[in-house]
mmCIF file of C-alpha atoms in Angstrom:
data_model
loop_
_atom_site.group_PDB
_atom_site.id
_atom_site.type_symbol
_atom_site.label_atom_id
_atom_site.label_comp_id
_atom_site.label_asym_id
_atom_site.label_seq_id
_atom_site.Cartn_x
_atom_site.Cartn_y
_atom_site.Cartn_z
ATOM 1 C CA UNK A 15 69.789 182.674 -41.514
ATOM 2 C CA UNK A 16 67.540 180.730 -44.101
ATOM 3 C CA UNK A 17 65.107 177.518 -43.586
ATOM 4 C CA UNK A 18 66.352 174.528 -45.053
ATOM 5 C CA UNK A 19 62.628 174.329 -47.019
ATOM 6 C CA UNK A 20 63.973 178.326 -48.011
ATOM 7 C CA UNK A 21 67.172 177.018 -49.218
ATOM 8 C CA UNK A 22 65.720 174.096 -51.211
ATOM 9 C CA UNK A 23 62.831 176.132 -52.680
ATOM 10 C CA UNK A 24 65.811 178.792 -53.444
ATOM 11 C CA UNK A 25 67.313 175.736 -55.637
ATOM 12 C CA UNK A 26 64.422 175.166 -57.156
ATOM 13 C CA UNK A 27 64.406 178.229 -58.675
ATOM 14 C CA UNK A 28 67.763 178.442 -60.038
ATOM 15 C CA UNK A 29 67.289 174.844 -61.185
ATOM 16 C CA UNK A 30 64.143 176.605 -63.053
ATOM 17 C CA UNK A 31 65.977 179.360 -64.441
ATOM 18 C CA UNK A 32 68.589 176.499 -65.998
ATOM 19 C CA UNK A 33 65.980 174.312 -67.539
ATOM 20 C CA UNK A 34 64.555 177.703 -69.375
ATOM 21 C CA UNK A 35 67.371 178.534 -70.602
ATOM 22 C CA UNK A 36 67.908 175.027 -72.157
ATOM 23 C CA UNK A 37 64.089 174.647 -73.439
ATOM 24 C CA UNK A 38 64.554 178.338 -75.146
ATOM 25 C CA UNK A 39 68.001 177.009 -76.816
ATOM 26 C CA UNK A 40 65.728 173.786 -77.868
ATOM 27 C CA UNK A 41 62.972 175.860 -79.150
ATOM 28 C CA UNK A 42 65.353 178.059 -80.782
ATOM 29 C CA UNK A 43 67.215 175.051 -82.529
ATOM 30 C CA UNK A 44 63.715 172.797 -83.224
ATOM 31 C CA UNK A 45 62.181 176.196 -84.846
ATOM 32 C CA UNK A 46 64.989 177.550 -86.786
ATOM 33 C CA UNK A 47 64.066 175.152 -89.919
ATOM 34 C CA UNK A 48 60.719 176.930 -90.594
ATOM 35 C CA UNK A 49 62.078 180.688 -89.802
ATOM 36 C CA UNK A 50 60.716 181.063 -86.427
ATOM 37 C CA UNK A 51 62.452 181.173 -82.706
ATOM 38 C CA UNK A 52 61.197 180.098 -79.625
ATOM 39 C CA UNK A 53 59.522 183.349 -78.238
ATOM 40 C CA UNK A 54 57.604 183.746 -81.771
ATOM 41 C CA UNK A 55 56.916 179.568 -80.891
ATOM 42 C CA UNK A 56 55.141 180.375 -77.708
ATOM 43 C CA UNK A 57 52.927 183.604 -79.098
ATOM 44 C CA UNK A 58 51.536 180.989 -82.154
ATOM 45 C CA UNK A 59 51.503 178.087 -79.899
ATOM 46 C CA UNK A 60 49.088 180.234 -77.520
ATOM 47 C CA UNK A 61 46.814 181.471 -80.616
ATOM 48 C CA UNK A 62 46.315 178.304 -82.002
ATOM 49 C CA UNK A 63 43.409 177.989 -79.334
ATOM 50 C CA UNK A 64 42.013 181.058 -80.794
ATOM 51 C CA UNK A 65 41.965 184.714 -80.713
ATOM 52 C CA UNK A 66 43.676 186.770 -78.489
ATOM 53 C CA UNK A 67 45.104 189.875 -77.602
ATOM 54 C CA UNK A 68 48.752 190.756 -76.719
ATOM 55 C CA UNK A 69 48.173 191.885 -73.101
ATOM 56 C CA UNK A 70 46.226 188.173 -72.907
ATOM 57 C CA UNK A 71 49.081 186.400 -73.972
ATOM 58 C CA UNK A 72 51.429 187.949 -71.656
ATOM 59 C CA UNK A 73 48.882 187.011 -68.912
ATOM 60 C CA UNK A 74 48.465 184.015 -69.685
ATOM 61 C CA UNK A 75 52.245 183.003 -70.334
ATOM 62 C CA UNK A 76 53.940 184.920 -67.848
ATOM 63 C CA UNK A 77 55.540 187.379 -69.740
ATOM 64 C CA UNK A 78 56.242 190.601 -69.659
ATOM 65 C CA UNK A 79 53.623 192.758 -71.840
ATOM 66 C CA UNK A 80 56.185 194.468 -73.673
ATOM 67 C CA UNK A 81 58.292 191.343 -75.002
ATOM 68 C CA UNK A 82 55.064 189.916 -76.404
ATOM 69 C CA UNK A 83 54.241 193.283 -78.366
ATOM 70 C CA UNK A 84 57.731 192.992 -79.957
ATOM 71 C CA UNK A 85 57.239 189.591 -80.536
ATOM 72 C CA UNK A 86 53.801 190.052 -82.024
ATOM 73 C CA UNK A 87 54.937 193.222 -84.187
ATOM 74 C CA UNK A 88 57.655 191.066 -85.784
ATOM 75 C CA UNK A 89 55.134 188.006 -86.291
ATOM 76 C CA UNK A 90 52.527 190.899 -88.188
ATOM 77 C CA UNK A 91 56.003 191.586 -90.338
ATOM 78 C CA UNK A 92 56.180 188.315 -91.512
ATOM 79 C CA UNK A 93 52.783 187.245 -92.490
ATOM 80 C CA UNK A 94 52.659 184.659 -89.590
ATOM 81 C CA UNK A 95 49.557 186.813 -87.878
ATOM 82 C CA UNK A 96 46.727 188.458 -89.073
ATOM 83 C CA UNK A 97 44.814 191.669 -86.804
ATOM 84 C CA UNK A 98 40.891 191.529 -86.448
ATOM 85 C CA UNK A 99 38.926 194.266 -84.771
ATOM 86 C CA UNK A 100 38.172 193.826 -81.108
ATOM 87 C CA UNK A 101 34.447 194.343 -80.017
ATOM 88 C CA UNK A 102 35.625 194.846 -76.111
ATOM 89 C CA UNK A 103 38.127 197.085 -76.845
ATOM 90 C CA UNK A 104 38.701 198.637 -79.979
ATOM 91 C CA UNK A 105 42.658 199.541 -78.454
ATOM 92 C CA UNK A 106 43.633 195.989 -78.622
ATOM 93 C CA UNK A 107 43.250 194.171 -82.048
ATOM 94 C CA UNK A 108 42.926 190.377 -81.367
ATOM 95 C CA UNK A 109 45.616 188.524 -82.884
ATOM 96 C CA UNK A 110 44.859 185.585 -85.393
ATOM 97 C CA UNK A 111 46.807 183.142 -86.730
ATOM 98 C CA UNK A 112 48.085 183.232 -90.845
ATOM 99 C CA UNK A 113 47.419 180.244 -93.082
ATOM 100 C CA UNK A 114 51.292 180.330 -93.384
ATOM 101 C CA UNK A 115 51.791 180.100 -89.051
ATOM 102 C CA UNK A 116 49.397 177.004 -89.195
ATOM 103 C CA UNK A 117 51.859 175.611 -91.463
ATOM 104 C CA UNK A 118 54.609 176.160 -89.740
ATOM 105 C CA UNK A 119 53.173 174.882 -86.413
ATOM 106 C CA UNK A 120 52.170 171.673 -87.889
ATOM 107 C CA UNK A 121 55.646 171.353 -89.342
ATOM 108 C CA UNK A 122 56.975 172.066 -85.898
ATOM 109 C CA UNK A 123 54.016 169.907 -84.238
ATOM 110 C CA UNK A 124 56.381 166.719 -85.604
ATOM 111 C CA UNK A 125 59.867 167.365 -84.403
ATOM 112 C CA UNK A 126 58.467 168.818 -81.314
ATOM 113 C CA UNK A 127 56.745 165.169 -80.137
ATOM 114 C CA UNK A 128 60.094 164.024 -81.139
ATOM 115 C CA UNK A 129 62.540 165.931 -79.175
ATOM 116 C CA UNK A 130 59.674 165.529 -76.367
ATOM 117 C CA UNK A 131 59.651 161.866 -76.746
ATOM 118 C CA UNK A 132 63.376 161.903 -76.646
ATOM 119 C CA UNK A 133 64.058 163.678 -73.432
ATOM 120 C CA UNK A 134 61.073 162.639 -71.443
ATOM 121 C CA UNK A 135 62.211 158.937 -72.029
ATOM 122 C CA UNK A 136 65.281 160.539 -69.679
ATOM 123 C CA UNK A 137 62.512 160.843 -66.816
ATOM 124 C CA UNK A 138 60.088 158.374 -65.190
ATOM 125 C CA UNK A 139 56.980 159.722 -65.940
ATOM 126 C CA UNK A 140 55.737 159.804 -62.455
ATOM 127 C CA UNK A 141 58.415 161.991 -61.500
ATOM 128 C CA UNK A 142 57.032 164.245 -64.633
ATOM 129 C CA UNK A 143 53.740 163.945 -63.577
ATOM 130 C CA UNK A 144 55.117 165.090 -59.885
ATOM 131 C CA UNK A 145 56.986 168.136 -61.684
ATOM 132 C CA UNK A 146 54.219 169.581 -63.535
ATOM 133 C CA UNK A 147 51.686 169.387 -60.525
ATOM 134 C CA UNK A 148 54.456 171.282 -58.322
ATOM 135 C CA UNK A 149 55.142 174.263 -60.895
ATOM 136 C CA UNK A 150 51.509 174.767 -61.131
ATOM 137 C CA UNK A 151 51.418 174.994 -57.542
ATOM 138 C CA UNK A 152 54.125 176.978 -57.386
ATOM 139 C CA UNK A 153 52.726 179.175 -59.930
ATOM 140 C CA UNK A 154 49.535 179.504 -58.230
ATOM 141 C CA UNK A 155 52.070 180.935 -55.050
ATOM 142 C CA UNK A 156 53.568 183.236 -56.904
ATOM 143 C CA UNK A 157 51.255 184.931 -58.321
ATOM 144 C CA UNK A 158 49.331 185.899 -55.037
ATOM 145 C CA UNK A 159 49.815 189.110 -54.266
ATOM 146 C CA UNK A 160 52.366 189.389 -51.124
ATOM 147 C CA UNK A 161 54.195 191.471 -49.070
ATOM 148 C CA UNK A 162 57.879 191.916 -50.300
#
């Protein structure tokens, strides 16, 4: 029999999955006018901070490396990314944004801010801060190796 805490945690997981689906759908709607998907936007957004490998993007975003690599391949074909040699690992090139990708991200930034303002207005700021802290803590907890 599950404890109340375990039951509540399971409901949190269900709610996060439902939110994620909604966020991806909203991301796809926001990115469609610039010819991207939410998944592509996630990768490009990570690379705004500088070059990285596909494996680094996957690890930091909590995504499967294979999925990120498929997205990277589409972005390379569409002229949104370039590859640079990686001095640390010749087999894992560094990915960098192209001018086209930077322009798309600038355009998306404005639409995302408007969308975020609208959605965030429906939730008290203190609740958003608590949610952020809680999700960060849960991510740390699930990242720790455990026996299942």
